[in-house]
XYZ file of C-alpha atoms in Angstrom:
525
model
C -0.084 -0.163 -0.090
C 2.632 2.455 0.996
C 4.455 1.539 -2.401
C 1.483 2.273 -4.352
C 0.890 5.790 -2.625
C 4.479 6.187 -3.332
C 4.356 5.738 -7.136
C 0.905 7.969 -7.219
C 3.032 10.746 -5.761
C 6.011 10.309 -7.759
C 3.518 10.386 -11.167
C 1.652 13.624 -9.834
C 5.263 15.398 -9.778
C 5.953 14.476 -13.254
C 2.866 15.735 -14.580
C 3.297 19.204 -12.793
C 6.654 19.714 -14.138
C 5.505 18.599 -17.613
C 2.428 21.068 -17.831
C 2.724 24.957 -18.287
C 2.318 26.869 -15.153
C -0.920 28.528 -16.015
C -3.848 27.432 -18.608
C -4.086 30.853 -19.901
C -3.046 31.818 -23.288
C 0.181 33.774 -23.744
C -0.781 37.634 -23.770
C 0.483 40.096 -26.336
C 2.748 42.405 -25.477
C 0.724 45.660 -24.386
C 3.304 48.186 -24.679
C 3.672 47.167 -28.641
C -0.254 47.346 -29.015
C -0.254 50.724 -27.194
C 2.554 51.902 -29.644
C -0.345 52.292 -32.463
C 2.270 50.700 -34.989
C 1.448 47.777 -37.459
C 3.346 44.723 -37.952
C 3.170 45.509 -41.765
C 5.359 48.163 -42.217
C 6.565 49.413 -45.548
C 10.220 48.550 -46.340
C 12.814 51.003 -47.002
C 13.002 50.621 -50.975
C 9.058 50.584 -51.226
C 8.416 51.904 -54.669
C 11.891 50.838 -56.297
C 11.681 49.808 -60.039
C 13.371 46.974 -60.417
C 11.954 46.170 -64.103
C 13.116 47.747 -67.423
C 10.718 49.578 -68.855
C 9.369 49.478 -72.481
C 7.049 51.722 -74.236
C 3.922 50.628 -75.814
C 5.307 51.805 -79.435
C 7.347 48.555 -79.213
C 5.642 45.778 -80.974
C 5.601 42.278 -79.934
C 8.633 41.548 -81.806
C 10.347 44.289 -80.694
C 9.761 43.577 -77.199
C 11.026 40.320 -77.355
C 14.323 41.474 -78.935
C 14.678 44.395 -76.262
C 13.945 42.044 -73.384
C 16.610 39.513 -74.848
C 19.368 42.364 -75.348
C 18.799 44.164 -72.052
C 19.433 40.347 -70.318
C 22.521 40.078 -72.244
C 23.632 43.820 -71.338
C 23.117 42.663 -67.400
C 25.070 39.341 -68.100
C 27.991 41.434 -69.739
C 27.928 43.385 -66.709
C 27.532 41.009 -64.194
C 30.541 39.108 -65.365
C 32.495 42.208 -65.786
C 31.988 42.818 -62.154
C 32.656 39.127 -61.012
C 36.067 39.221 -62.918
C 37.232 42.328 -61.311
C 35.541 41.250 -57.762
C 37.626 37.824 -58.073
C 40.872 39.289 -59.803
C 40.817 42.895 -58.949
C 42.916 45.088 -60.822
C 45.866 42.411 -60.857
C 44.126 41.025 -63.752
C 45.720 41.365 -67.270
C 42.590 42.481 -68.637
C 41.588 44.791 -66.172
C 45.106 46.640 -66.471
C 44.659 46.703 -70.131
C 41.556 48.735 -70.127
C 41.888 50.477 -66.825
C 45.551 51.128 -66.304
C 46.256 51.337 -62.365
C 42.663 52.674 -61.430
C 41.104 51.552 -58.455
C 38.481 49.028 -59.560
C 35.691 50.203 -57.166
C 34.114 52.856 -59.497
C 34.326 50.156 -62.418
C 32.571 47.802 -60.203
C 29.860 50.449 -59.068
C 28.810 50.984 -62.589
C 28.490 47.444 -63.621
C 26.677 47.053 -60.317
C 24.303 50.028 -61.510
C 23.238 48.170 -64.622
C 22.821 44.883 -62.848
C 20.681 45.852 -59.569
C 20.389 49.816 -60.274
C 16.733 51.297 -60.219
C 15.259 51.261 -63.465
C 12.243 53.784 -63.088
C 13.615 56.581 -64.889
C 14.846 54.979 -67.996
C 12.597 54.006 -70.763
C 13.010 52.489 -74.076
C 10.931 52.879 -77.012
C 10.709 51.962 -80.427
C 8.858 55.146 -82.404
C 10.561 57.856 -83.716
C 9.784 61.098 -81.623
C 12.915 62.922 -83.154
C 12.995 61.666 -86.423
C 16.603 60.591 -86.183
C 15.672 56.910 -86.996
C 15.398 57.953 -90.691
C 18.972 59.025 -90.759
C 21.439 56.240 -92.488
C 22.978 53.709 -90.127
C 21.197 55.099 -86.876
C 20.437 52.246 -84.843
C 18.916 54.016 -81.805
C 19.403 57.448 -79.830
C 19.573 58.629 -76.394
C 16.761 61.616 -76.469
C 19.115 63.988 -74.424
C 17.632 67.256 -73.755
C 14.104 66.294 -75.168
C 13.784 63.283 -72.579
C 16.953 62.674 -70.253
C 15.374 59.615 -69.198
C 14.255 57.940 -72.717
C 16.143 56.179 -75.308
C 14.936 55.390 -78.788
C 15.768 52.096 -80.285
C 15.234 52.210 -84.053
C 14.171 49.653 -86.542
C 17.776 48.745 -87.806
C 19.345 47.682 -84.546
C 16.522 45.184 -84.461
C 17.530 43.957 -88.080
C 21.248 43.917 -87.319
C 22.360 43.470 -83.937
C 23.367 39.826 -82.907
C 22.617 37.900 -79.800
C 25.323 37.326 -76.962
C 25.167 33.513 -77.838
C 27.121 34.439 -81.418
C 30.033 36.013 -79.238
C 33.366 35.600 -81.407
C 31.326 33.945 -84.069
C 31.205 34.765 -87.686
C 34.623 36.475 -87.599
C 33.786 38.892 -84.780
C 36.882 40.019 -82.673
C 36.904 42.558 -79.797
C 39.509 44.864 -81.058
C 38.505 44.689 -85.066
C 34.672 44.460 -84.774
C 32.303 47.370 -84.133
C 31.157 47.257 -80.256
C 27.594 47.511 -81.048
C 27.564 44.156 -83.123
C 25.821 42.443 -80.261
C 22.599 43.846 -78.746
C 23.717 43.398 -75.383
C 26.701 45.512 -75.815
C 24.876 48.132 -77.585
C 22.279 48.407 -74.746
C 25.141 48.600 -72.037
C 26.346 51.695 -73.926
C 23.141 53.185 -74.340
C 22.277 52.790 -70.655
C 24.949 54.545 -69.525
C 23.821 57.521 -71.813
C 20.864 57.621 -69.154
C 21.589 59.625 -65.921
C 19.806 56.582 -64.140
C 22.746 54.266 -65.091
C 25.665 56.832 -66.331
C 24.712 59.696 -63.728
C 26.117 62.284 -66.030
C 29.435 60.757 -65.296
C 30.233 58.263 -67.686
C 31.164 59.731 -70.697
C 33.340 59.253 -74.230
C 37.051 59.851 -73.408
C 37.925 57.189 -76.218
C 36.331 57.091 -79.695
C 36.991 53.283 -80.568
C 39.034 49.801 -78.849
C 42.635 51.213 -79.698
C 41.614 54.754 -78.032
C 40.349 52.827 -75.233
C 43.911 51.380 -74.581
C 45.716 54.211 -74.960
C 43.362 55.938 -72.377
C 44.493 53.407 -70.061
C 48.188 54.621 -70.617
C 47.442 58.424 -70.788
C 45.180 58.931 -67.921
C 43.528 55.688 -65.844
C 41.337 57.889 -63.717
C 39.102 58.368 -66.796
C 38.958 54.831 -67.738
C 36.520 53.896 -64.889
C 33.727 55.984 -66.105
C 34.352 55.828 -70.055
C 31.763 54.298 -71.975
C 33.715 52.243 -74.474
C 36.467 51.054 -72.024
C 33.455 49.403 -69.640
C 31.630 48.421 -72.621
C 35.057 46.761 -74.294
C 36.154 45.239 -70.986
C 32.706 43.550 -70.464
C 33.093 41.971 -73.966
C 36.681 40.877 -73.804
C 36.449 38.752 -70.477
C 33.255 37.371 -71.279
C 34.851 35.917 -74.544
C 37.749 34.998 -72.674
C 36.516 33.771 -69.671
C 33.094 32.082 -70.603
C 32.758 31.745 -74.554
C 36.141 30.355 -75.517
C 37.987 30.156 -72.118
C 41.592 30.873 -71.977
C 41.475 32.068 -75.579
C 38.797 34.518 -76.509
C 38.421 36.482 -79.399
C 40.581 39.761 -79.107
C 41.464 40.554 -82.440
C 44.656 42.881 -83.593
C 44.820 46.317 -82.368
C 43.907 49.145 -84.762
C 45.467 52.629 -84.417
C 44.074 54.842 -81.567
C 41.769 57.321 -81.356
C 41.006 59.468 -78.677
C 37.880 62.183 -78.380
C 39.854 64.463 -76.113
C 43.396 65.622 -74.903
C 44.626 63.656 -72.224
C 47.501 65.033 -70.610
C 50.366 62.336 -69.482
C 49.548 62.741 -65.621
C 49.716 60.291 -62.960
C 46.814 58.281 -62.035
C 44.554 58.765 -58.803
C 46.851 56.370 -56.560
C 49.757 58.829 -57.285
C 51.704 56.360 -59.489
C 52.396 56.490 -63.087
C 49.760 54.666 -65.392
C 50.411 51.099 -66.169
C 51.774 50.400 -69.362
C 50.191 47.473 -70.567
C 51.689 46.907 -74.037
C 54.924 44.893 -72.474
C 52.469 42.758 -70.309
C 49.460 42.334 -72.444
C 47.154 39.575 -71.680
C 46.728 36.438 -73.764
C 43.218 38.029 -74.879
C 44.891 40.958 -76.526
C 47.306 38.897 -78.523
C 46.398 38.434 -82.036
C 48.724 35.366 -82.694
C 49.468 34.019 -79.331
C 47.398 31.721 -77.145
C 48.233 31.106 -73.987
C 46.781 29.165 -70.571
C 46.122 31.246 -67.438
C 48.221 30.234 -64.443
C 44.901 30.153 -62.419
C 41.584 29.124 -63.685
C 39.204 31.481 -65.107
C 36.385 33.067 -63.091
C 32.909 31.761 -64.078
C 29.939 33.986 -63.520
C 28.239 33.506 -60.191
C 24.858 31.707 -59.997
C 22.040 33.614 -59.062
C 20.362 30.532 -57.940
C 17.366 30.931 -59.629
C 15.913 30.203 -62.906
C 14.735 32.225 -65.827
C 10.797 31.489 -66.295
C 8.978 31.374 -69.655
C 6.959 34.662 -69.567
C 4.278 35.683 -72.162
C 4.681 38.762 -74.034
C 2.759 41.293 -72.261
C -0.415 42.943 -73.508
C -0.281 46.122 -75.605
C -3.050 48.075 -74.104
C -1.173 49.968 -71.554
C 1.093 53.068 -72.103
C 4.067 51.094 -70.792
C 4.967 47.526 -70.305
C 7.197 46.206 -67.664
C 8.982 43.124 -66.911
C 10.124 41.051 -64.033
C 13.697 41.075 -62.937
C 13.557 37.125 -63.229
C 13.334 37.665 -67.016
C 17.255 39.310 -66.903
C 19.171 36.373 -65.250
C 22.376 37.773 -63.914
C 24.184 34.664 -65.202
C 23.652 31.912 -67.631
C 24.980 28.134 -67.354
C 27.153 26.735 -70.578
C 27.620 23.648 -71.895
C 31.380 23.264 -72.994
C 31.784 21.186 -75.820
C 35.351 19.766 -77.071
C 38.716 21.642 -76.126
C 37.017 24.197 -74.102
C 34.778 25.698 -76.871
C 31.149 26.580 -75.838
C 28.827 24.877 -78.179
C 25.399 25.393 -76.559
C 24.727 28.702 -74.589
C 21.288 29.208 -73.433
C 19.850 31.465 -70.929
C 17.800 29.250 -68.961
C 18.678 26.362 -66.469
C 19.210 22.953 -67.773
C 15.880 21.265 -68.688
C 13.973 24.761 -69.473
C 13.006 25.219 -73.003
C 13.019 28.941 -74.213
C 9.868 30.451 -74.416
C 11.578 32.863 -77.051
C 11.485 32.340 -80.843
C 15.001 32.119 -82.422
C 17.112 35.405 -83.346
C 16.492 34.573 -86.905
C 13.259 34.279 -86.670
C 12.870 37.785 -84.894
C 14.713 39.520 -87.654
C 12.725 37.898 -90.182
C 9.550 39.342 -88.496
C 10.845 42.764 -88.112
C 11.931 43.056 -91.712
C 8.301 44.916 -92.589
C 9.504 47.439 -89.891
C 12.542 48.563 -91.719
C 13.256 52.114 -92.158
C 13.005 53.098 -96.123
C 13.755 56.640 -95.876
C 17.059 56.358 -96.860
C 16.427 53.685 -99.876
C 13.762 55.427 -101.468
C 15.817 58.726 -101.236
C 18.922 56.759 -103.013
C 16.134 55.481 -105.225
C 14.625 58.724 -106.436
C 17.973 60.606 -106.365
C 19.459 58.165 -108.846
C 16.280 57.518 -111.315
C 15.813 61.467 -111.706
C 19.114 62.440 -112.090
C 19.803 59.565 -114.850
C 16.477 60.009 -116.231
C 17.468 63.862 -116.948
C 20.893 62.910 -117.993
C 19.504 60.455 -120.747
C 16.611 62.993 -121.644
C 19.160 65.931 -122.440
C 21.566 63.468 -124.334
C 18.687 62.028 -126.541
C 17.330 65.481 -127.356
C 21.327 66.404 -128.892
C 21.767 63.037 -130.212
C 18.116 62.273 -131.769
C 15.776 64.709 -131.721
C 17.844 67.870 -133.160
C 19.569 65.886 -136.037
C 15.835 64.786 -137.070
C 14.566 68.540 -136.952
C 17.404 69.387 -139.119
C 16.706 66.472 -141.579
C 13.373 67.135 -141.836
C 12.664 70.210 -143.382
C 14.651 73.165 -145.061
C 12.636 75.751 -143.802
C 13.686 78.063 -141.209
C 10.439 78.606 -139.591
C 9.758 74.758 -139.568
C 13.160 74.264 -138.037
C 12.452 77.010 -135.340
C 8.995 75.860 -134.571
C 10.194 72.607 -133.946
C 13.126 73.233 -131.907
C 10.742 75.815 -129.742
C 8.537 72.759 -128.911
C 11.327 71.170 -127.659
C 12.587 73.979 -125.422
C 9.412 74.795 -124.149
C 8.986 71.174 -122.729
C 12.497 70.870 -121.637
C 12.285 74.166 -119.697
C 9.446 72.869 -117.745
C 10.676 69.264 -116.953
C 14.571 69.799 -116.687
C 14.738 71.863 -113.553
C 11.903 69.934 -111.978
C 13.898 66.867 -112.253
C 17.015 68.601 -111.212
C 15.665 70.041 -107.976
C 13.992 66.602 -107.165
C 17.387 64.930 -107.413
C 19.237 67.430 -105.630
C 16.729 67.285 -102.949
C 17.113 63.456 -102.286
C 20.852 63.811 -102.473
C 21.007 66.507 -100.112
C 18.921 64.512 -97.347
C 21.494 61.660 -97.677
C 24.114 64.143 -97.472
C 22.740 65.279 -94.182
C 22.303 61.930 -93.056
C 25.444 61.060 -93.748
C 27.205 63.736 -91.982
C 25.298 63.156 -88.803
C 26.248 59.441 -88.858
C 28.986 57.991 -87.019
C 29.964 54.825 -89.604
C 28.903 56.772 -93.131
C 29.971 60.506 -92.264
C 32.914 60.221 -95.026
C 30.025 59.857 -97.621
C 28.335 63.128 -96.781
C 30.619 65.104 -99.359
C 29.913 62.319 -102.144
C 26.112 62.686 -101.556
C 26.518 66.457 -101.627
C 28.455 66.313 -104.866
C 25.598 64.351 -106.258
C 23.375 66.892 -105.655
C 25.422 69.762 -107.039
C 25.965 67.644 -110.441
C 22.317 67.014 -110.585
C 21.159 70.597 -109.836
C 24.338 72.281 -111.905
C 22.324 71.964 -115.258
C 20.305 74.989 -114.101
C 23.579 77.458 -113.655
C 25.113 75.855 -116.896
C 22.275 76.667 -118.826
C 22.102 80.430 -117.658
C 25.704 80.971 -117.900
C 26.600 79.175 -120.980
C 23.409 78.480 -123.018
C 21.480 81.795 -122.373
C 22.827 83.852 -124.929
C 21.855 81.141 -128.005
C 18.594 80.603 -126.251
C 17.854 84.181 -126.628
C 18.998 84.412 -129.985
C 16.627 81.413 -131.028
C 13.684 82.712 -129.407
C 13.993 85.859 -131.067
C 14.000 84.253 -134.113
C 10.696 82.013 -133.591
C 9.061 85.249 -133.062
C 10.531 87.205 -136.353
C 12.947 85.174 -138.791
C 15.712 87.508 -139.791
C 18.345 84.842 -140.456
C 18.574 82.387 -143.317
C 18.512 78.571 -143.435
C 22.509 78.131 -142.813
C 22.397 80.680 -139.876
C 19.429 78.995 -138.158
C 20.673 75.682 -138.769
C 23.984 76.762 -137.462
C 22.194 78.114 -134.064
C 20.199 75.062 -133.700
C 23.589 72.853 -133.937
C 25.451 75.223 -131.477
C 22.223 74.894 -129.031
C 22.580 70.816 -129.708
C 26.441 70.646 -128.821
C 26.157 72.800 -125.711
C 23.025 70.743 -124.570
C 24.927 67.610 -125.026
C 27.751 69.050 -122.343
C 24.869 69.536 -120.239
C 23.778 66.072 -120.242
C 27.170 65.454 -118.814
C 26.390 67.279 -115.565
C 23.518 65.013 -114.129
C 26.039 62.091 -115.511
C 28.439 63.009 -112.801
C 25.627 63.520 -110.313
C 24.216 60.200 -111.009
C 27.880 58.444 -110.609
C 28.318 59.862 -107.180
C 24.897 59.123 -105.981
C 25.281 55.169 -106.885
C 28.827 55.236 -105.383
C 27.337 56.400 -102.328
C 24.666 54.008 -102.413
C 27.044 50.909 -102.853
């Protein structure tokens, strides 16, 4: 009995320890409730825009390409940042482009593209400023018209290539255009907008060689030079990712700096690094070396890019989720380290986007035609004018002179030619010259075709040149023949001689639009 009581008492003690001291539910902190603050507080970055904003003027195909190109720009910027974070300014690539400049500024401007707020940057596909009609214009920052807007012209959708083709089809970093790929072109355009370049990233070098010279001349400018940031991103992406340890550097052309750069020391107080003697393998056209350390690879974001339908076109602008712009890409390496399959999705995920070739085919209908129309009209009118004048002298005038021996009849037939020609000739000349002048203006404002503006100007002068020639060299003969048509005072031989003289002068006049046509054809071809 005594043993049973002991067991019961022990059991009760255990239960007392296991059960809570009070059966009442826990109370809320009254001080927290009385403060009046809600637990659903606003986050510090509430209202931030993490998506690239695309204007409704972009059609479905253009929207897909823009989204893909912006994703490529983010990938280029992300790997450039990762390369610097891994190797710092000890990287030969870094020294080649940035000299001895500290790396923090370059990292920061790449990071702006990767994670910066995107609310003050708008991409549009219409032509509000009319610049898309100019030859070779793939797009432009709107500047004072709208500092937060960039226009992407139809030419970009026709010619820009995806990042998957880097180092393909003869491309080299040094010798090819830096805007060959949509991603690098958009990286350049992003830095034009204050939201990303902060009116601090500028053009100090005009081309690849100029960027290398800038690293030697004044490294302090390189980390906010638009071309340098662009070329470095392309070069390390090619060398580290696309063809590891090789890349596609090409041969360095002659340098071109857009400003005078004094030969001063860098911000650290030491002379800028001379990179010619310590050139990286990526900068050597004929020598391929294996780096001492494994090349860095892009950091994985841990998320896969998901298939996203093209948004509807009813709203004023369309936004895309940051998930559509993966900061890194997986790569499948083929034999001997060559990249055989480069995709923007995680393994096993089917891409929702059409192929780049298909997209370009879709956009052929949206190609600008103003330049081709101007070329066609200019060449057609100037050549037609030249042919007409030549025919008059070689066919019409001989027919007049052989058809009749009567001075009044010959004069009447010549006057018929003159009356029609004086209406048609100047009109054709002005139409042709106007088209050539339009092409000259466009070429003058084009980076790639500026050398042709004088050619088109010469074509315009050659075409409209028949007007001053007629006044200066044919005026006297015209007046004599017109006077004879009103009252014949000369004999048959004198009238015939005047008409033959006029035909000879007109034949010389026919050569003027021939020159204009030749120059127009040269500019077009």
